[in-house]
mmCIF file of C-alpha atoms in Angstrom:
data_model
loop_
_atom_site.group_PDB
_atom_site.id
_atom_site.type_symbol
_atom_site.label_atom_id
_atom_site.label_comp_id
_atom_site.label_asym_id
_atom_site.label_seq_id
_atom_site.Cartn_x
_atom_site.Cartn_y
_atom_site.Cartn_z
ATOM 1 C CA ALA A 1 13.124 14.120 0.605
ATOM 2 C CA ALA A 2 14.102 10.946 2.365
ATOM 3 C CA GLY A 3 11.966 7.919 1.631
ATOM 4 C CA VAL A 4 11.421 4.505 3.140
ATOM 5 C CA ILE A 5 14.360 2.234 2.457
ATOM 6 C CA GLN A 6 14.032 -1.504 2.093
ATOM 7 C CA SER A 7 16.757 -4.052 1.746
ATOM 8 C CA PRO A 8 17.449 -6.179 -0.040
ATOM 9 C CA ARG A 9 15.456 -5.232 -3.124
ATOM 10 C CA HIS A 10 15.548 -8.763 -4.471
ATOM 11 C CA LEU A 11 16.016 -12.040 -2.641
ATOM 12 C CA ILE A 12 16.031 -15.595 -3.874
ATOM 13 C CA LYS A 13 15.708 -18.420 -1.358
ATOM 14 C CA GLU A 14 14.999 -22.103 -1.462
ATOM 15 C CA LYS A 15 12.127 -23.867 0.247
ATOM 16 C CA ARG A 16 12.598 -24.318 3.983
ATOM 17 C CA GLU A 17 15.248 -21.603 4.166
ATOM 18 C CA THR A 18 14.949 -18.415 6.208
ATOM 19 C CA ALA A 19 14.906 -14.812 5.060
ATOM 20 C CA THR A 20 15.237 -11.455 6.773
ATOM 21 C CA LEU A 21 13.847 -8.309 5.226
ATOM 22 C CA LYS A 22 14.817 -4.899 6.540
ATOM 23 C CA CYS A 23 12.967 -1.612 6.547
ATOM 24 C CA TYR A 24 14.287 1.836 7.406
ATOM 25 C CA PRO A 25 11.445 4.331 7.910
ATOM 26 C CA ILE A 26 11.452 7.968 7.005
ATOM 27 C CA PRO A 27 13.300 9.949 9.728
ATOM 28 C CA ARG A 28 11.044 10.874 12.651
ATOM 29 C CA HIS A 29 8.420 8.336 11.637
ATOM 30 C CA ASP A 30 7.519 6.181 14.611
ATOM 31 C CA THR A 31 5.255 3.580 12.994
ATOM 32 C CA VAL A 32 6.166 0.825 10.573
ATOM 33 C CA TYR A 33 3.815 -1.431 8.619
ATOM 34 C CA TRP A 34 4.502 -4.574 6.599
ATOM 35 C CA TYR A 35 2.428 -5.692 3.618
ATOM 36 C CA GLN A 36 2.626 -8.697 1.322
ATOM 37 C CA GLN A 37 1.610 -8.495 -2.334
ATOM 38 C CA GLY A 38 1.352 -11.822 -4.112
ATOM 39 C CA PRO A 39 1.504 -12.058 -7.901
ATOM 40 C CA GLY A 40 -1.475 -10.274 -9.413
ATOM 41 C CA GLN A 41 -2.937 -9.517 -5.991
ATOM 42 C CA ASP A 42 -3.511 -6.471 -3.845
ATOM 43 C CA PRO A 43 -1.233 -5.743 -0.888
ATOM 44 C CA GLN A 44 -2.281 -7.499 2.301
ATOM 45 C CA PHE A 45 -1.457 -6.122 5.745
ATOM 46 C CA LEU A 46 0.826 -8.329 7.825
ATOM 47 C CA ILE A 47 1.829 -6.461 10.966
ATOM 48 C CA SER A 48 2.615 -3.006 12.339
ATOM 49 C CA PHE A 49 4.715 -1.480 15.104
ATOM 50 C CA TYR A 50 4.387 1.799 16.961
ATOM 51 C CA GLU A 51 7.222 2.980 19.163
ATOM 52 C CA LYS A 52 8.775 -0.496 19.013
ATOM 53 C CA MET A 53 5.639 -2.265 20.209
ATOM 54 C CA GLN A 54 3.397 -4.373 18.007
ATOM 55 C CA SER A 55 0.315 -2.286 17.322
ATOM 56 C CA ASP A 56 -1.737 -4.432 14.954
ATOM 57 C CA LYS A 57 -1.580 -7.841 13.377
ATOM 58 C CA GLY A 58 -3.062 -9.048 10.146
ATOM 59 C CA SER A 59 -2.745 -12.225 8.165
ATOM 60 C CA ILE A 60 0.832 -12.955 9.119
ATOM 61 C CA PRO A 61 1.784 -16.650 9.201
ATOM 62 C CA ASP A 62 3.180 -18.065 12.435
ATOM 63 C CA ARG A 63 6.402 -18.785 10.524
ATOM 64 C CA PHE A 64 6.948 -15.039 10.227
ATOM 65 C CA SER A 65 8.003 -12.698 12.997
ATOM 66 C CA ALA A 66 8.912 -9.052 13.061
ATOM 67 C CA GLN A 67 10.220 -6.401 15.377
ATOM 68 C CA GLN A 68 11.029 -2.730 15.500
ATOM 69 C CA PHE A 69 14.345 -1.655 16.950
ATOM 70 C CA SER A 70 15.392 1.354 19.037
ATOM 71 C CA ASP A 71 16.404 3.261 15.900
ATOM 72 C CA TYR A 72 12.888 2.547 14.508
ATOM 73 C CA HIS A 73 14.046 0.296 11.735
ATOM 74 C CA SER A 74 12.154 -2.958 11.416
ATOM 75 C CA GLU A 75 12.960 -6.488 10.333
ATOM 76 C CA LEU A 76 10.636 -9.161 9.036
ATOM 77 C CA ASN A 77 11.950 -12.646 9.688
ATOM 78 C CA MET A 78 10.548 -15.481 7.631
ATOM 79 C CA SER A 79 11.331 -19.104 8.367
ATOM 80 C CA SER A 80 10.551 -22.441 6.701
ATOM 81 C CA LEU A 81 9.901 -20.610 3.463
ATOM 82 C CA GLU A 82 7.271 -21.999 1.145
ATOM 83 C CA LEU A 83 6.728 -21.456 -2.568
ATOM 84 C CA GLY A 84 3.631 -19.441 -1.701
ATOM 85 C CA ASP A 85 5.724 -16.906 0.176
ATOM 86 C CA SER A 86 7.028 -15.612 -3.141
ATOM 87 C CA ALA A 87 5.747 -12.061 -3.228
ATOM 88 C CA LEU A 88 6.583 -8.401 -3.076
ATOM 89 C CA TYR A 89 6.940 -7.279 0.519
ATOM 90 C CA PHE A 90 6.314 -3.629 1.236
ATOM 91 C CA CYS A 91 7.217 -1.657 4.271
ATOM 92 C CA ALA A 92 5.495 1.638 5.007
ATOM 93 C CA SER A 93 6.009 4.258 7.680
ATOM 94 C CA SER A 94 4.026 7.093 9.175
ATOM 95 C CA ASN A 95 3.938 9.538 12.060
ATOM 96 C CA LYS A 96 1.281 11.417 13.974
ATOM 97 C CA ARG A 97 1.181 14.338 11.565
ATOM 98 C CA ALA A 98 0.848 12.155 8.489
ATOM 99 C CA TYR A 99 -2.534 10.702 7.631
ATOM 100 C CA GLU A 100 -1.035 8.475 4.990
ATOM 101 C CA GLN A 101 1.568 5.766 4.992
ATOM 102 C CA TYR A 102 4.650 6.215 2.872
ATOM 103 C CA PHE A 103 5.601 3.033 1.083
ATOM 104 C CA GLY A 104 9.041 1.750 0.330
ATOM 105 C CA PRO A 105 10.000 0.256 -3.045
ATOM 106 C CA GLY A 106 9.472 -3.273 -1.789
ATOM 107 C CA THR A 107 11.535 -6.429 -1.540
ATOM 108 C CA ARG A 108 10.799 -9.056 -4.131
ATOM 109 C CA LEU A 109 11.186 -12.488 -2.553
ATOM 110 C CA THR A 110 11.352 -15.512 -4.791
ATOM 111 C CA VAL A 111 11.228 -18.948 -3.201
ATOM 112 C CA THR A 112 12.372 -21.811 -5.412
ATOM 113 C CA ALA B 1 -14.151 -3.654 9.694
ATOM 114 C CA GLN B 2 -13.202 -1.928 6.487
ATOM 115 C CA SER B 3 -13.224 -3.010 2.866
ATOM 116 C CA VAL B 4 -12.872 -1.634 -0.622
ATOM 117 C CA THR B 5 -14.485 -2.710 -3.851
ATOM 118 C CA GLN B 6 -13.057 -1.639 -7.163
ATOM 119 C CA LEU B 7 -15.358 -2.154 -10.117
ATOM 120 C CA GLY B 8 -13.515 -3.396 -13.136
ATOM 121 C CA SER B 9 -10.185 -5.161 -12.914
ATOM 122 C CA HIS B 10 -9.244 -3.808 -16.344
ATOM 123 C CA VAL B 11 -10.190 -0.494 -17.914
ATOM 124 C CA SER B 12 -9.192 0.669 -21.390
ATOM 125 C CA VAL B 13 -9.417 4.248 -22.582
ATOM 126 C CA SER B 14 -8.148 6.087 -25.612
ATOM 127 C CA GLU B 15 -5.407 8.637 -25.224
ATOM 128 C CA GLY B 16 -7.056 11.983 -24.463
ATOM 129 C CA ALA B 17 -10.268 10.412 -23.185
ATOM 130 C CA LEU B 18 -11.719 10.680 -19.710
ATOM 131 C CA VAL B 19 -10.414 8.255 -17.117
ATOM 132 C CA LEU B 20 -12.896 6.994 -14.518
ATOM 133 C CA LEU B 21 -11.913 4.319 -12.033
ATOM 134 C CA ARG B 22 -14.599 3.304 -9.581
ATOM 135 C CA CYS B 23 -14.158 2.618 -5.902
ATOM 136 C CA ASN B 24 -16.693 1.918 -3.165
ATOM 137 C CA TYR B 25 -15.730 1.495 0.441
ATOM 138 C CA SER B 26 -17.107 0.169 3.690
ATOM 139 C CA SER B 27 -15.984 1.468 7.044
ATOM 140 C CA SER B 28 -17.407 1.478 10.553
ATOM 141 C CA VAL B 29 -15.939 4.916 11.240
ATOM 142 C CA PRO B 30 -15.348 7.997 9.076
ATOM 143 C CA PRO B 31 -12.777 6.722 6.619
ATOM 144 C CA TYR B 32 -9.489 7.937 5.328
ATOM 145 C CA LEU B 33 -9.415 7.139 1.608
ATOM 146 C CA PHE B 34 -6.492 6.840 -0.760
ATOM 147 C CA TRP B 35 -5.617 6.105 -4.341
ATOM 148 C CA TYR B 36 -2.248 4.552 -5.096
ATOM 149 C CA VAL B 37 -0.650 3.859 -8.464
ATOM 150 C CA GLN B 38 1.729 1.011 -9.151
ATOM 151 C CA TYR B 39 3.811 0.735 -12.293
ATOM 152 C CA PRO B 40 5.107 -2.710 -13.282
ATOM 153 C CA ASN B 41 7.667 -4.067 -10.860
ATOM 154 C CA GLN B 42 7.609 -0.892 -8.817
ATOM 155 C CA GLY B 43 6.319 0.271 -5.472
ATOM 156 C CA LEU B 44 3.145 2.077 -4.496
ATOM 157 C CA GLN B 45 2.926 5.791 -5.129
ATOM 158 C CA LEU B 46 0.262 7.885 -3.428
ATOM 159 C CA LEU B 47 -1.891 9.755 -5.960
ATOM 160 C CA LEU B 48 -4.218 11.503 -3.551
ATOM 161 C CA LYS B 49 -5.940 11.158 -0.207
ATOM 162 C CA TYR B 50 -9.102 12.206 1.578
ATOM 163 C CA THR B 51 -9.096 12.614 5.332
ATOM 164 C CA THR B 52 -11.485 15.417 6.285
ATOM 165 C CA GLY B 53 -12.753 18.669 4.801
ATOM 166 C CA ALA B 54 -13.207 19.305 1.101
ATOM 167 C CA THR B 55 -14.712 16.268 -0.569
ATOM 168 C CA LEU B 56 -13.089 16.904 -3.936
ATOM 169 C CA VAL B 57 -9.403 16.193 -3.661
ATOM 170 C CA LYS B 58 -6.771 16.829 -6.254
ATOM 171 C CA GLY B 59 -3.707 14.704 -6.612
ATOM 172 C CA ILE B 60 -0.648 14.378 -8.727
ATOM 173 C CA ASN B 61 -0.533 13.945 -12.495
ATOM 174 C CA GLY B 62 -3.911 15.626 -12.999
ATOM 175 C CA PHE B 63 -5.955 13.059 -11.081
ATOM 176 C CA GLU B 64 -8.752 13.930 -8.701
ATOM 177 C CA ALA B 65 -11.332 12.064 -6.664
ATOM 178 C CA GLU B 66 -14.557 12.958 -4.925
ATOM 179 C CA PHE B 67 -15.642 11.554 -1.589
ATOM 180 C CA LYS B 68 -19.380 10.893 -1.601
ATOM 181 C CA LYS B 69 -20.503 9.688 1.787
ATOM 182 C CA SER B 70 -24.079 9.004 0.691
ATOM 183 C CA GLU B 71 -22.820 6.684 -2.032
ATOM 184 C CA THR B 72 -19.823 5.369 -0.057
ATOM 185 C CA SER B 73 -17.759 6.082 -3.143
ATOM 186 C CA PHE B 74 -14.380 7.580 -3.946
ATOM 187 C CA HIS B 75 -14.061 7.406 -7.720
ATOM 188 C CA LEU B 76 -10.847 8.511 -9.416
ATOM 189 C CA THR B 77 -10.980 10.677 -12.529
ATOM 190 C CA LYS B 78 -8.684 12.408 -14.970
ATOM 191 C CA PRO B 79 -10.040 14.542 -17.804
ATOM 192 C CA SER B 80 -7.559 13.417 -20.435
ATOM 193 C CA ALA B 81 -5.627 10.157 -20.381
ATOM 194 C CA HIS B 82 -1.961 10.084 -21.235
ATOM 195 C CA MET B 83 0.035 7.076 -22.300
ATOM 196 C CA SER B 84 2.113 7.374 -19.138
ATOM 197 C CA ASP B 85 -1.026 6.786 -17.056
ATOM 198 C CA ALA B 86 -1.024 3.091 -17.976
ATOM 199 C CA ALA B 87 -0.520 1.334 -14.647
ATOM 200 C CA GLU B 88 -2.419 -0.432 -11.904
ATOM 201 C CA TYR B 89 -4.459 1.698 -9.534
ATOM 202 C CA PHE B 90 -5.424 0.713 -6.030
ATOM 203 C CA CYS B 91 -8.127 2.322 -3.945
ATOM 204 C CA ALA B 92 -7.538 1.966 -0.220
ATOM 205 C CA VAL B 93 -9.206 2.761 3.098
ATOM 206 C CA SER B 94 -7.939 3.306 6.594
ATOM 207 C CA GLU B 95 -9.841 3.945 9.797
ATOM 208 C CA GLY B 96 -7.454 6.601 10.982
ATOM 209 C CA GLY B 97 -3.891 7.455 11.726
ATOM 210 C CA TYR B 98 -1.730 4.511 12.752
ATOM 211 C CA GLN B 99 -4.298 2.112 11.333
ATOM 212 C CA LYS B 100 -3.626 -0.499 8.688
ATOM 213 C CA VAL B 101 -4.587 0.250 5.114
ATOM 214 C CA THR B 102 -6.950 -2.105 3.334
ATOM 215 C CA PHE B 103 -6.565 -2.177 -0.428
ATOM 216 C CA GLY B 104 -8.984 -2.963 -3.195
ATOM 217 C CA THR B 105 -8.101 -5.592 -5.745
ATOM 218 C CA GLY B 106 -6.790 -3.012 -8.173
ATOM 219 C CA THR B 107 -7.717 -1.769 -11.626
ATOM 220 C CA LYS B 108 -5.293 -2.029 -14.507
ATOM 221 C CA LEU B 109 -5.594 0.974 -16.771
ATOM 222 C CA GLN B 110 -4.678 0.559 -20.420
ATOM 223 C CA VAL B 111 -4.317 3.656 -22.578
ATOM 224 C CA ILE B 112 -4.793 3.096 -26.265
ATOM 225 C CA PRO B 113 -2.964 5.413 -28.676
#
């Protein structure tokens, strides 16, 4: 079965640079969620989109923005990167018939 | 608001012994509850979920969990630990479809040969 696809899987950036993470949800899933998992920490909710509109917002820094496109894929844009942004970023998707969110493999961002 | 508390950041069991990972939740509405497993440097895999109905839910790899509303608990168990069960386990809660998932701080399970 198709799963959530995230790209790139690994990304290395320097401080103050920008990064764009992409998420392709499972086909026919209309909701996308972004989570950030710092080293040794639990995943923290950043933001979600339903039918291309922002549906909920968590602890997402102002330096980050995200959107969901007409084909339901989503992008997380991160600017002025800081060392503390180094983390594993998960995307998850769901639809009305699914009670759970299906997680992608994550993008590991390293800021040097 | 919703939250999850996992008792014990590290749990060690012998191979073949019972696995018990504890989870208590807080939710203002009837919760959806989940257990996820994460192997090193990998993503989150859903073990099992509780939404409504039967309070004892069975998941993959022989794991099961019981929803106890009176105790606000959702403990994860497996009768006999296997070496391949060594991983980090996250309990999580959601307040319904399309809602964000709030994770506990995780429990690292070590299986001793």
